[in-house]
Coordinates of C-alpha atoms and ligand atoms in Angstrom, one line a residue:
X1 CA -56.0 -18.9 0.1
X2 CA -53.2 -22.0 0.6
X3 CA -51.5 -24.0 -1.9
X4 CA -52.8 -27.6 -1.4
X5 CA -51.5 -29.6 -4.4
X6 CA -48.3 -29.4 -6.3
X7 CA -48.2 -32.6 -9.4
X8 CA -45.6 -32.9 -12.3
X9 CA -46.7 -34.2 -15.0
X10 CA -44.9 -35.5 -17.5
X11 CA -45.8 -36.5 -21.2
X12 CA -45.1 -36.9 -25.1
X13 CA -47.8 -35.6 -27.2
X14 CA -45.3 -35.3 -30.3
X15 CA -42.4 -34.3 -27.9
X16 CA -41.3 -34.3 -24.1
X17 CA -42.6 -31.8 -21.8
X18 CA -42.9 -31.1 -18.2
X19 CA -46.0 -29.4 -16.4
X20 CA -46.5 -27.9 -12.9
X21 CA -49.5 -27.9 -11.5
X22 CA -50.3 -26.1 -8.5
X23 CA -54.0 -26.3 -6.7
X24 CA -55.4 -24.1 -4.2
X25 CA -57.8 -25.0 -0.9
X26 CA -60.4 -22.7 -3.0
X27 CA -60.0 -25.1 -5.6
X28 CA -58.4 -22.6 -8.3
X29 CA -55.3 -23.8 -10.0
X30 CA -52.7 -22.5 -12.1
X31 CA -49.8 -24.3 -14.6
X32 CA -46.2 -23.8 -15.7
X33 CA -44.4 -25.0 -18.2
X34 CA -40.5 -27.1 -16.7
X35 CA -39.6 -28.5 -20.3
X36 CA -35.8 -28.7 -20.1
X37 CA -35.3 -30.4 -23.8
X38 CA -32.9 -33.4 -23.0
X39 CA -32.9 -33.1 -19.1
X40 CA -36.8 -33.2 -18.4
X41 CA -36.5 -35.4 -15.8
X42 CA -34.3 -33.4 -13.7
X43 CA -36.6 -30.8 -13.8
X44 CA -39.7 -33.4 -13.2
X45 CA -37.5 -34.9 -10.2
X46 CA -36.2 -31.0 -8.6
X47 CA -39.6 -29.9 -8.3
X48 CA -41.4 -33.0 -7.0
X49 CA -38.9 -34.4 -4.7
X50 CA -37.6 -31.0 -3.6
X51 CA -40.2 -27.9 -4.3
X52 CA -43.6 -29.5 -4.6
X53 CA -43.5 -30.4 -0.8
X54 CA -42.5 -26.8 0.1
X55 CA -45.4 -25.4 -1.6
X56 CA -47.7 -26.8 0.9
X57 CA -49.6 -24.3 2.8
X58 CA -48.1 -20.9 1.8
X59 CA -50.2 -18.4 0.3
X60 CA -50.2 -18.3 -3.9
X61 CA -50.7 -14.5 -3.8
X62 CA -47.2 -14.2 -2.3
X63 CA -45.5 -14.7 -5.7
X64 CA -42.4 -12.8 -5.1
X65 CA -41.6 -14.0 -1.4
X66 CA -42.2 -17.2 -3.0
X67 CA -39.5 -16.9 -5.7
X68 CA -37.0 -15.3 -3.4
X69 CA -37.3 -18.4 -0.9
X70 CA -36.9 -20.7 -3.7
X71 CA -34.1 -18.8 -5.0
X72 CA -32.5 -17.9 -1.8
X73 CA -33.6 -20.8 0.4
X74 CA -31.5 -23.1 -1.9
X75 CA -28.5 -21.7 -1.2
X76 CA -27.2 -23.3 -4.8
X77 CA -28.4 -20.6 -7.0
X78 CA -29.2 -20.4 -10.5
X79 CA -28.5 -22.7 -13.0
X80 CA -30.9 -24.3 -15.7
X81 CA -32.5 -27.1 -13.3
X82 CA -32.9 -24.8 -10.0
X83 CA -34.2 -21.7 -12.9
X84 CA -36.3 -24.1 -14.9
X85 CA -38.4 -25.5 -11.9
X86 CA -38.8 -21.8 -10.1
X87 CA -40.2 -20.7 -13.3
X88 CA -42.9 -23.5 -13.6
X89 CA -43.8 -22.4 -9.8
X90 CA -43.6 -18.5 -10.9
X91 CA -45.9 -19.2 -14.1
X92 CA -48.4 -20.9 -12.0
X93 CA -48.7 -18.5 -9.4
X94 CA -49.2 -15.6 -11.9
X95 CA -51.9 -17.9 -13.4
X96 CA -53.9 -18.2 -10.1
X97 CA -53.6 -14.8 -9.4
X98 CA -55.2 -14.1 -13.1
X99 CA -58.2 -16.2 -11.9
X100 CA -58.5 -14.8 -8.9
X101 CA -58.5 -11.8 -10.5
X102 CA -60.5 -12.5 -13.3
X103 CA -58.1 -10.9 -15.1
X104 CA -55.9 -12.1 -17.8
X105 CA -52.4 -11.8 -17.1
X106 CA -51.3 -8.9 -19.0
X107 CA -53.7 -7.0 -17.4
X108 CA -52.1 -7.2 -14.1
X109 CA -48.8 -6.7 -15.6
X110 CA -49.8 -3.1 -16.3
X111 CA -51.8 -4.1 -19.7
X112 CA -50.9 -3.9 -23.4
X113 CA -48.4 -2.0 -24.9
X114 CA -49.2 -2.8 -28.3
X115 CA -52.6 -4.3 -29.9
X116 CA -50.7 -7.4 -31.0
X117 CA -47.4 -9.4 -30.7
X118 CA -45.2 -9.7 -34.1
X119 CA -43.8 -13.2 -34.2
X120 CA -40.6 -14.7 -36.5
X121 CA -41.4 -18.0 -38.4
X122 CA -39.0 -20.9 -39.4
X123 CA -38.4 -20.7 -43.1
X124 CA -36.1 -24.0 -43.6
X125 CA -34.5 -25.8 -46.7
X126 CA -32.0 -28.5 -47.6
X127 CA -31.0 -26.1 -50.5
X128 CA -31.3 -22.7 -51.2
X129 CA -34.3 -23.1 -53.7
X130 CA -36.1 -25.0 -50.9
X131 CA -35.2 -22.7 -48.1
X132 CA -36.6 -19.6 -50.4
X133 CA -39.6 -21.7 -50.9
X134 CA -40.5 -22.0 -47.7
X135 CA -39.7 -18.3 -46.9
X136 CA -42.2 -17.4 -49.9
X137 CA -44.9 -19.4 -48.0
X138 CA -44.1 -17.4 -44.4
X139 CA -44.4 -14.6 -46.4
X140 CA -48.1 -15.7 -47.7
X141 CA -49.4 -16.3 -44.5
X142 CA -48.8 -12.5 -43.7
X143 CA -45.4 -12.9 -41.4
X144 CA -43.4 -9.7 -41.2
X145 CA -40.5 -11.6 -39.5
X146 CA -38.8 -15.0 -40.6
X147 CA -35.4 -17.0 -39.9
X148 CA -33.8 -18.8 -42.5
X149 CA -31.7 -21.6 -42.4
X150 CA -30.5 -24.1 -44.8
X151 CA -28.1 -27.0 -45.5
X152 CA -24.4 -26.1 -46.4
X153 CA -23.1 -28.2 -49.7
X154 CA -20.7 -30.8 -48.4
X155 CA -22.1 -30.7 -44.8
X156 CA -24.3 -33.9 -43.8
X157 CA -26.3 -32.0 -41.5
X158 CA -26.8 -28.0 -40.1
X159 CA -28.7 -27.0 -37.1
X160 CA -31.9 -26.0 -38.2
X161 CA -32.6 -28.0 -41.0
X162 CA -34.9 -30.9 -40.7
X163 CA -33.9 -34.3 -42.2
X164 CA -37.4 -34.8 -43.9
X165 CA -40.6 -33.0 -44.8
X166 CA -41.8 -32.5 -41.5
X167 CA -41.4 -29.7 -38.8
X168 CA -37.5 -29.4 -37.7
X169 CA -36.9 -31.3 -34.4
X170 CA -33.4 -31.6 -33.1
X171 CA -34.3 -34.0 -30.2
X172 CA -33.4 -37.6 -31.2
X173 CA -35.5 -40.7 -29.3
X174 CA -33.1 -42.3 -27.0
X175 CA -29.5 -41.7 -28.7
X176 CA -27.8 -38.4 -29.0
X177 CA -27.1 -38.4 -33.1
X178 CA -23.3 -37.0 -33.4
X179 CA -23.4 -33.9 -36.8
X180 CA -19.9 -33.0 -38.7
X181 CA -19.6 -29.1 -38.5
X182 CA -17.4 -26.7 -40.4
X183 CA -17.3 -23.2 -39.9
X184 CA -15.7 -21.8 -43.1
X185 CA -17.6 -24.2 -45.3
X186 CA -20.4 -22.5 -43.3
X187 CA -18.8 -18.8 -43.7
X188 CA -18.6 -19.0 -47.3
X189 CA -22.4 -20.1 -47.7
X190 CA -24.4 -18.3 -45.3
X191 CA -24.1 -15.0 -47.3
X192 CA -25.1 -16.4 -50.9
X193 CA -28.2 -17.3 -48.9
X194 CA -29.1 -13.6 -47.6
X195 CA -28.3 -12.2 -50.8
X196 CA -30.6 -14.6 -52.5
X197 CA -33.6 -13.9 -50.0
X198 CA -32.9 -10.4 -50.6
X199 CA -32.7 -10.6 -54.7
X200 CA -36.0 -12.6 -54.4
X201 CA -38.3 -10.7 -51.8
X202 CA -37.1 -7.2 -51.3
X203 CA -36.4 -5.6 -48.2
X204 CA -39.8 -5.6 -46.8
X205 CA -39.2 -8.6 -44.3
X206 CA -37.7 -9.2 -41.3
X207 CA -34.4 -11.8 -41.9
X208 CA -33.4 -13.2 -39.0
X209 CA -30.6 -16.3 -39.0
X210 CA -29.6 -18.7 -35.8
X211 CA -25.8 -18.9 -35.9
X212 CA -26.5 -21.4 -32.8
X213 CA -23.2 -20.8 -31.0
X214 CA -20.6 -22.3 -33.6
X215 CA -18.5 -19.4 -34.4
X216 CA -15.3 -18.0 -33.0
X217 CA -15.7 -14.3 -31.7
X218 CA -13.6 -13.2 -34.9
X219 CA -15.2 -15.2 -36.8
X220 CA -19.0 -14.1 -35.9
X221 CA -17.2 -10.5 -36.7
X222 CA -16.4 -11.6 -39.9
X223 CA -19.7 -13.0 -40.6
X224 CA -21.9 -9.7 -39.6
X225 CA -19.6 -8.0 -41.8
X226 CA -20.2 -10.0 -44.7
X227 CA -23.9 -10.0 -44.3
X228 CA -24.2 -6.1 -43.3
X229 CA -26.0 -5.1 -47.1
X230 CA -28.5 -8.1 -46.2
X231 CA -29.8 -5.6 -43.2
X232 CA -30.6 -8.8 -41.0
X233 CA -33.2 -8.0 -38.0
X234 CA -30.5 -10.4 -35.9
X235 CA -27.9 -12.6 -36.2
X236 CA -28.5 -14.9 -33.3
X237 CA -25.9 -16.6 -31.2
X238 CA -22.8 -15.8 -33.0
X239 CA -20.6 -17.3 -30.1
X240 CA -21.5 -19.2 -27.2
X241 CA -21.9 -16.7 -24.5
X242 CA -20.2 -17.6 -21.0
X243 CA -17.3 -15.4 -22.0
X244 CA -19.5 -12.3 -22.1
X245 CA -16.9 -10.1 -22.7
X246 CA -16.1 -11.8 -26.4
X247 CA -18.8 -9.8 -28.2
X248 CA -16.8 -6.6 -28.0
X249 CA -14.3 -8.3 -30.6
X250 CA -18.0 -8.9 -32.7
X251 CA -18.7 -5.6 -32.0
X252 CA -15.6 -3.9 -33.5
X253 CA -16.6 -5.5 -36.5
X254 CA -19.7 -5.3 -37.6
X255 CA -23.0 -3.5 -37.1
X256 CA -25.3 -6.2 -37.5
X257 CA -27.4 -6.6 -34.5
X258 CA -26.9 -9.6 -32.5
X259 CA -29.4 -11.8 -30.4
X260 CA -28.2 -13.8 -27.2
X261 CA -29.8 -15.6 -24.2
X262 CA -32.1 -18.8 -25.8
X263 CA -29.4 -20.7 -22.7
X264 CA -29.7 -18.1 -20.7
X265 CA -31.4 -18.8 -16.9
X266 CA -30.7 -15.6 -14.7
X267 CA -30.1 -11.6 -14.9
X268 CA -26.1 -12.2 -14.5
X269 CA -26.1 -14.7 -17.5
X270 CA -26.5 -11.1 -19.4
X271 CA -25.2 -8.0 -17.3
X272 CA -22.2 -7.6 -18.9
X273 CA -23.6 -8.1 -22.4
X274 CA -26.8 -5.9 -21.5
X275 CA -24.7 -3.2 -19.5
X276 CA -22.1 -2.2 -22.3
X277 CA -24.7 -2.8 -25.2
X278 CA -22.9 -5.3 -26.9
X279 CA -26.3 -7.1 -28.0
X280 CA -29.2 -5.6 -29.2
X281 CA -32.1 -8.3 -28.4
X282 CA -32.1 -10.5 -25.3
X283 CA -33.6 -14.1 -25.5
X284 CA -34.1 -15.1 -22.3
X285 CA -37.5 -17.1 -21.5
X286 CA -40.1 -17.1 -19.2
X287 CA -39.3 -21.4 -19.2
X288 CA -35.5 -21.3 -18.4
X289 CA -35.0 -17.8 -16.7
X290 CA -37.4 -18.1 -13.6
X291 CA -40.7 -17.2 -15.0
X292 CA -42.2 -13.7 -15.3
X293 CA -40.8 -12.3 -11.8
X294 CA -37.7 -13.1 -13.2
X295 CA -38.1 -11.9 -17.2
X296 CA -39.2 -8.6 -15.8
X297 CA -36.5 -7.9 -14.0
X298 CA -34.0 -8.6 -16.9
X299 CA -36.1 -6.7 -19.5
X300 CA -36.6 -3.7 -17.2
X301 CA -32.7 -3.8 -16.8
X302 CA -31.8 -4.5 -20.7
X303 CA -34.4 -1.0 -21.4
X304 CA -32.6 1.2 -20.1
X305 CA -29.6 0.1 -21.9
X306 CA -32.1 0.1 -25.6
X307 CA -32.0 -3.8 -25.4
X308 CA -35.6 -5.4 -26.4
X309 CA -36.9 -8.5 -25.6
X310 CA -36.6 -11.5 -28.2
X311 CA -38.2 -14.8 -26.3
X312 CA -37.1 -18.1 -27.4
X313 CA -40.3 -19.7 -28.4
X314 CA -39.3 -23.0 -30.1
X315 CA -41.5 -26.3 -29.9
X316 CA -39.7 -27.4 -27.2
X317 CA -41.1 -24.9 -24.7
X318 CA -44.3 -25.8 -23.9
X319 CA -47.8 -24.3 -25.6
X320 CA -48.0 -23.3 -21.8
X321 CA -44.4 -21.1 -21.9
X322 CA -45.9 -19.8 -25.3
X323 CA -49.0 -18.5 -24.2
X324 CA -47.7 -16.8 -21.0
X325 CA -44.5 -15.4 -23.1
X326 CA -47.6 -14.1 -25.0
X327 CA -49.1 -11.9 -22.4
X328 CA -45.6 -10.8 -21.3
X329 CA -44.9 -9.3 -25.0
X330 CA -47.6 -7.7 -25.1
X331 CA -47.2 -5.1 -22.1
X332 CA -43.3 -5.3 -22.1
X333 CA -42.2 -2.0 -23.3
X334 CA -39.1 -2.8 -25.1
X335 CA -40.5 -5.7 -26.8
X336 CA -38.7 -6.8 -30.0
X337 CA -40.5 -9.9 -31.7
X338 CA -41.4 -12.9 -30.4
X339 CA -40.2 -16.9 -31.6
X340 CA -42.8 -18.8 -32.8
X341 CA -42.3 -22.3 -34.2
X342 CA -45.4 -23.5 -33.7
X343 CA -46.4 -27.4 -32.1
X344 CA -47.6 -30.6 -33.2
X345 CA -51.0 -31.0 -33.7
X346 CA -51.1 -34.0 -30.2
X347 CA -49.2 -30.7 -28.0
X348 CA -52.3 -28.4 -29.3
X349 CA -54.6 -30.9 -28.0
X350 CA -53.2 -31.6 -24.8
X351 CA -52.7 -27.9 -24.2
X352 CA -56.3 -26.2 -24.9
X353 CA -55.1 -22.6 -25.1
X354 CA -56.8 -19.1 -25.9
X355 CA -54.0 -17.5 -27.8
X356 CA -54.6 -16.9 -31.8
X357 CA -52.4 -16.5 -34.4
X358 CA -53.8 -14.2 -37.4
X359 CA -50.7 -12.9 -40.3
X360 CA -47.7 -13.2 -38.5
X361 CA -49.2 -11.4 -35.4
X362 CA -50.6 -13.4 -32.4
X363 CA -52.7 -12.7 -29.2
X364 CA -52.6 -14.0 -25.4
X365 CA -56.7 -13.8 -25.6
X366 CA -58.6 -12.5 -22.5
X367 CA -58.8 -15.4 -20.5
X368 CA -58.0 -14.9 -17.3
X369 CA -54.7 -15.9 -16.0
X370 CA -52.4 -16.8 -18.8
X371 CA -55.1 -18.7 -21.0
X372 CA -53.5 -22.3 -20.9
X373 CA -54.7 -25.4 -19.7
X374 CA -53.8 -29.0 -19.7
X375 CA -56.2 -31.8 -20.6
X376 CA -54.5 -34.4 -17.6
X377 CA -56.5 -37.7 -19.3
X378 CA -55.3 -36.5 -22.7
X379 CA -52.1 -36.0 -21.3
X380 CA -51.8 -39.6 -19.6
X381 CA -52.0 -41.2 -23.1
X382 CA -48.4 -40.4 -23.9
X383 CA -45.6 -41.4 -21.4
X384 CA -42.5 -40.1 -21.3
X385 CA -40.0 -41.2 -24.9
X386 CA -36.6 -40.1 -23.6
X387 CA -34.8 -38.0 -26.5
X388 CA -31.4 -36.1 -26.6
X389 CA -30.3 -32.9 -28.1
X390 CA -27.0 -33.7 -30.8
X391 CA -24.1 -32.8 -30.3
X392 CA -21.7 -31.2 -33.3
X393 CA -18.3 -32.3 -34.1
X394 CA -15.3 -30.8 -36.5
X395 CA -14.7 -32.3 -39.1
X396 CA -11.2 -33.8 -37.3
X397 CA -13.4 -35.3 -34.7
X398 CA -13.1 -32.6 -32.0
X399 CA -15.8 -31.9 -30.0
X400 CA -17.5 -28.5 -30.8
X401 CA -20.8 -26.3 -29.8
X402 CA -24.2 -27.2 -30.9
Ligands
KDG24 O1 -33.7 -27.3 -27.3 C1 -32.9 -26.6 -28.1 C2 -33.7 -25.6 -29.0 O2 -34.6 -24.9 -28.2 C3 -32.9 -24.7 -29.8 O3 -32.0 -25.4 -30.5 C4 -33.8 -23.8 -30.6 O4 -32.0 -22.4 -31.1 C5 -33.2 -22.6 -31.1 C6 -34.1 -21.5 -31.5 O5 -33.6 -20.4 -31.8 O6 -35.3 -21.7 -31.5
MG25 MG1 -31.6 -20.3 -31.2

């Protein structure tokens, strides 16, 4: 079997995303998600001016060889652009070997390692009472895991919140939208919210919270200290992570267990912070860390240091990173819980897909290969609507993390 066809395709159906799609001389294909939210077309550009045409001719079946000659042959390694594009080809290539298989993909993984997946939910609010709201409703529809975030009082905006009724989408159409940020007005809120999920619902919930990179390492301490009677499942990106070595100040603070690696794109993003257990979940995804050859390699590394998976899945990874993230969960050993944010209605449509959701638990379905597909005529019907990613701001004007 030879690789005939590699096409990007790019569209909108409620938000940007990026599509590989790979075709075989037997006429079997298989997709990958390359959604980089904000650079899409850097991705869309990498793999069309500079993969698709080496894709010609090889064999699909040769899925590592393939990855190590993207990786290798390069010679610029990693990075989100280079990860992002070698994940779409890695995706697609486990897909056709699903097919050829007649197998779905966690089947050849060395199949399920648990009947079903648990996923978190997004409980959000402009206020506390609206944030518990929405919790109480995650709660209804059977989840066992939820994140909550919510506006601060004398904050314009927080990450996490969205600015109307509708799902939250940080992306802005064609201007990047500038938010104020301050972390003690933040520091002294965040733990009336916990306690108030607490008092309300009980222990018998997952709480998870996105800290989303704006705290000092001292301050992240300070903050999993505060919160330690809440028992949070994670406190997520405390401090942005290049300096890998800052957690151990976090670390000699508090024992809430932290969640890194949403930015993450290779195994040395997270060596150090795997290697001397200074986080307890690992967020790393299939999309931006270089597809399942890739994943499996950092989660059979962060095992044997008692570090369990914790996939990004917001909407912004593709219905097609979703259901291959699904099969992965289900056989990975060390498997923590799974993101789930769900899509717009136009991105369920464009991406017919055999995974189901039932209580908070979901299912890749037997499909073979991972179970996603893209309708291409659908998907022609929205072009590309460039949007940007914010950007956070003290309150003195200085430039801060997202
Ligand atoms: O594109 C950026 C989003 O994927 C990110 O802000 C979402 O932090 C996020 C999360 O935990 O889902
Ligand atoms: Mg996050």
């Amino acid at each position: 079997m030879k690789i005939v066809r590699a096409d990007v395709i790019v569209t909108c159906p409620g938000r940007n995303f990026v599509t590989l799609k790979v075709v075989t001389d037997e006429g079997v294909y298989g997709i990958g998600d390359a959604t980089l939210n904000g650079r899409e077309l850097a991705v869309a550009s990498y793999l069309r001016d500079h993969v698709c045409p080496l894709l010609i001719g090889r064999d699909p079946g040769r899925i590592e060889d393939i990855w190590q000659f993207l990786y290798k042959g390069a010679y610029w390694r990693r990075g989100p652009v280079t990860m992002t594009a070698i994940a779409a080809v890695d995706v697609a290539l486990w897909d056709i070997l699903g097919k050829v298989a007649n197998l779905p993909l966690y089947k050849l993984l060395g199949g399920a390692s648990r009947e079903s997946v648990m996923v978190y939910g997004h409980a959000t609010g402009r206020d506390i009472p609206e944030a518990l709201d929405r919790y109480a409703e995650h709660v209804e529809q059977g989840y066992q895991a939820i994140r909550i975030q919510c506006g601060v009082p004398n904050m314009r905006s927080v990450y996490g919140v969205s600015k109307g009724n509708g799902m939250y989408e940080p992306a802005t159409k064609g201007v990047v939208e500038e938010q104020t940020w301050s972390s003690e007005k933040y520091l002294d809120f965040v733990p009336k919210l916990f306690e108030a999920v607490r008092d309300k619902f009980g222990f018998d919930t997952h709480l998870l919270h996105d800290v989303h990179h704006r705290l000092t390492p001292i301050e992240a301490g300070r903050l999993g200290k505060s919160v330690e009677p809440y028992r949070l499942f994670w406190m997520e990106d405390p401090t942005p992570a290049e300096n890998q070595g800052g957690f151990r100040l976090i670390r000699q603070h508090t024992v809430t267990p932290i969640a890194v690696g949403e930015v993450f794109n290779s195994i040395w993003d997270c060596k150090q912070l795997i290697e001397e257990q200074l986080i307890d979940y690992i967020r790393a995804t299939l999309t931006h860390a270089g597809g399942i050859t890739h994943l499996k390699r950092i989660a059979d590394f962060a095992s044997l240091y008692q570090v369990r998976t914790g996939c990004h899945g917001p909407s912004d990874l593709s219905p097609v990173c979703m259901g291959a993230a699904l099969h992965f969960d289900l056989w990975v050993p060390n498997f923590g819980v799974q993101e789930y944010m769900g899509f717009p209605k136009e991105a369920l449509d464009v991406f017919p897909h055999a995974w189901t959701f039932e209580r908070g638990l979901m299912h890749p379905g037997e499909a073979p290969g991972h179970g996603v597909d893209i309708d291409e005529e659908l998907a022609a019907r929205y072009p590309y609507d460039p949007a940007y990613l914010p950007v956070a701001r003290l309150e003195d004007g200085t430039l801060w993390n997202w």
